mmCIF file of C-alpha atoms in Angstrom:
data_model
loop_
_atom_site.group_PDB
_atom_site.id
_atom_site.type_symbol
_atom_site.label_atom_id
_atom_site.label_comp_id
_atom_site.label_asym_id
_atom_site.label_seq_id
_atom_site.Cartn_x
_atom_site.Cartn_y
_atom_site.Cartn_z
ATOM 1 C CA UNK A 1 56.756 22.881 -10.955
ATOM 2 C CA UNK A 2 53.512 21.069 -10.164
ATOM 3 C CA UNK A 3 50.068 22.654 -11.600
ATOM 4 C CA UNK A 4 47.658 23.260 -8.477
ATOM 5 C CA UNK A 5 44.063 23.560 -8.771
ATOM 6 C CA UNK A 6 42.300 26.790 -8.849
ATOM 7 C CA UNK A 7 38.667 26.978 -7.554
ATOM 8 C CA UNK A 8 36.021 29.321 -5.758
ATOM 9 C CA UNK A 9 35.047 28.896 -2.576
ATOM 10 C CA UNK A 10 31.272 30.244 -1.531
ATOM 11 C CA UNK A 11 29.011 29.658 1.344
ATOM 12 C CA UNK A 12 25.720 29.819 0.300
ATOM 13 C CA UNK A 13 22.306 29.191 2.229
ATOM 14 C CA UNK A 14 20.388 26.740 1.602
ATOM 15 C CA UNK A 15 16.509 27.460 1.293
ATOM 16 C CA UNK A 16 13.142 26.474 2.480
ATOM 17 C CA UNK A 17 12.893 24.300 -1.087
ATOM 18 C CA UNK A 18 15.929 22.769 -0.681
ATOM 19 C CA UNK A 19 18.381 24.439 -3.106
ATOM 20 C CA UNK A 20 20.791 26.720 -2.968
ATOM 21 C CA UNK A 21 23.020 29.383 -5.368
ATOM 22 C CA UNK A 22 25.788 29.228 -6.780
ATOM 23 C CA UNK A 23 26.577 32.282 -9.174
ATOM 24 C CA UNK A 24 23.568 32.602 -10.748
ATOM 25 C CA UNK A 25 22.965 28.784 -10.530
ATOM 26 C CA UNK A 26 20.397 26.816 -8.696
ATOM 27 C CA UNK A 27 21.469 23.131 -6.681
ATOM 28 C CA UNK A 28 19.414 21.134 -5.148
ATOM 29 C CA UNK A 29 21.149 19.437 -1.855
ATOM 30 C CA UNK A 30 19.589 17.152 0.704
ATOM 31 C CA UNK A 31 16.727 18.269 2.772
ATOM 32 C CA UNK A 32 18.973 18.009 6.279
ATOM 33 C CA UNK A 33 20.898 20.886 5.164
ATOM 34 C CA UNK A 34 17.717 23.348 5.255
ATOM 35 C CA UNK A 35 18.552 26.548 6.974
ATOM 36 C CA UNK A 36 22.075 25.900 7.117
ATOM 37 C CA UNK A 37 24.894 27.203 5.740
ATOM 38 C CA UNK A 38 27.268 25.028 3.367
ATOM 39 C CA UNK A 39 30.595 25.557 2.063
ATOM 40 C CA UNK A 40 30.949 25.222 -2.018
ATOM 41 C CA UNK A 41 34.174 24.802 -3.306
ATOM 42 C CA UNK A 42 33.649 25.096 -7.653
ATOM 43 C CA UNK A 43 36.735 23.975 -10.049
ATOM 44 C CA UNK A 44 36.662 22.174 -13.558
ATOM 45 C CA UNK A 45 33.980 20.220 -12.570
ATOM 46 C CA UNK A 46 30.297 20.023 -10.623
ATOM 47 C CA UNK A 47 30.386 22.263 -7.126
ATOM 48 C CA UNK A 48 31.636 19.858 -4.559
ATOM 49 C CA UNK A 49 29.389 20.729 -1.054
ATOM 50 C CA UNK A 50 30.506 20.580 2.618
ATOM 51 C CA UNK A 51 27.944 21.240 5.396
ATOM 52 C CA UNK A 52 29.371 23.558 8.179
ATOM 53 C CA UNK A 53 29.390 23.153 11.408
ATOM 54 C CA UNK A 54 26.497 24.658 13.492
ATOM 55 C CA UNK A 55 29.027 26.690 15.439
ATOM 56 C CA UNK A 56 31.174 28.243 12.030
ATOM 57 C CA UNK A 57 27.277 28.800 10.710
ATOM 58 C CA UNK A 58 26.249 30.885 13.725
ATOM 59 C CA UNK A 59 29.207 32.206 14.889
ATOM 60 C CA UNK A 60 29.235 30.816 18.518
ATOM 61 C CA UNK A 61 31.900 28.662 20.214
#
């Protein structure tokens, strides 16, 4: 049996300054992702970030 990975998936907001949080932790990410939401996947190591698409952020087609 292979081990698989076990993370947490969140999808925080990023803010007017830039960062965003992450259970009870601040990030900063770049300044294009302002306003938008991201996707954070968290494991053993630093919370890897994925910018969502404008239509999964608003919920249009």
């Amino acid at each position: 049996m292979e081990p698989f990975k076990t993370v947490r998936l969140s999808t925080p907001r990023v803010d007017r300054y830039s960062q965003m949080c992450v259970r009870m932790n601040r990030y900063s990410v770049p300044v294009r992702l302002i306003g938008r939401t991201v996707r954070v996947s968290q494991g053993e190591t630093s919370p890897r970030v994925t910018p969502r698409p404008a239509s999964a952020a608003t919920g249009t087609p």
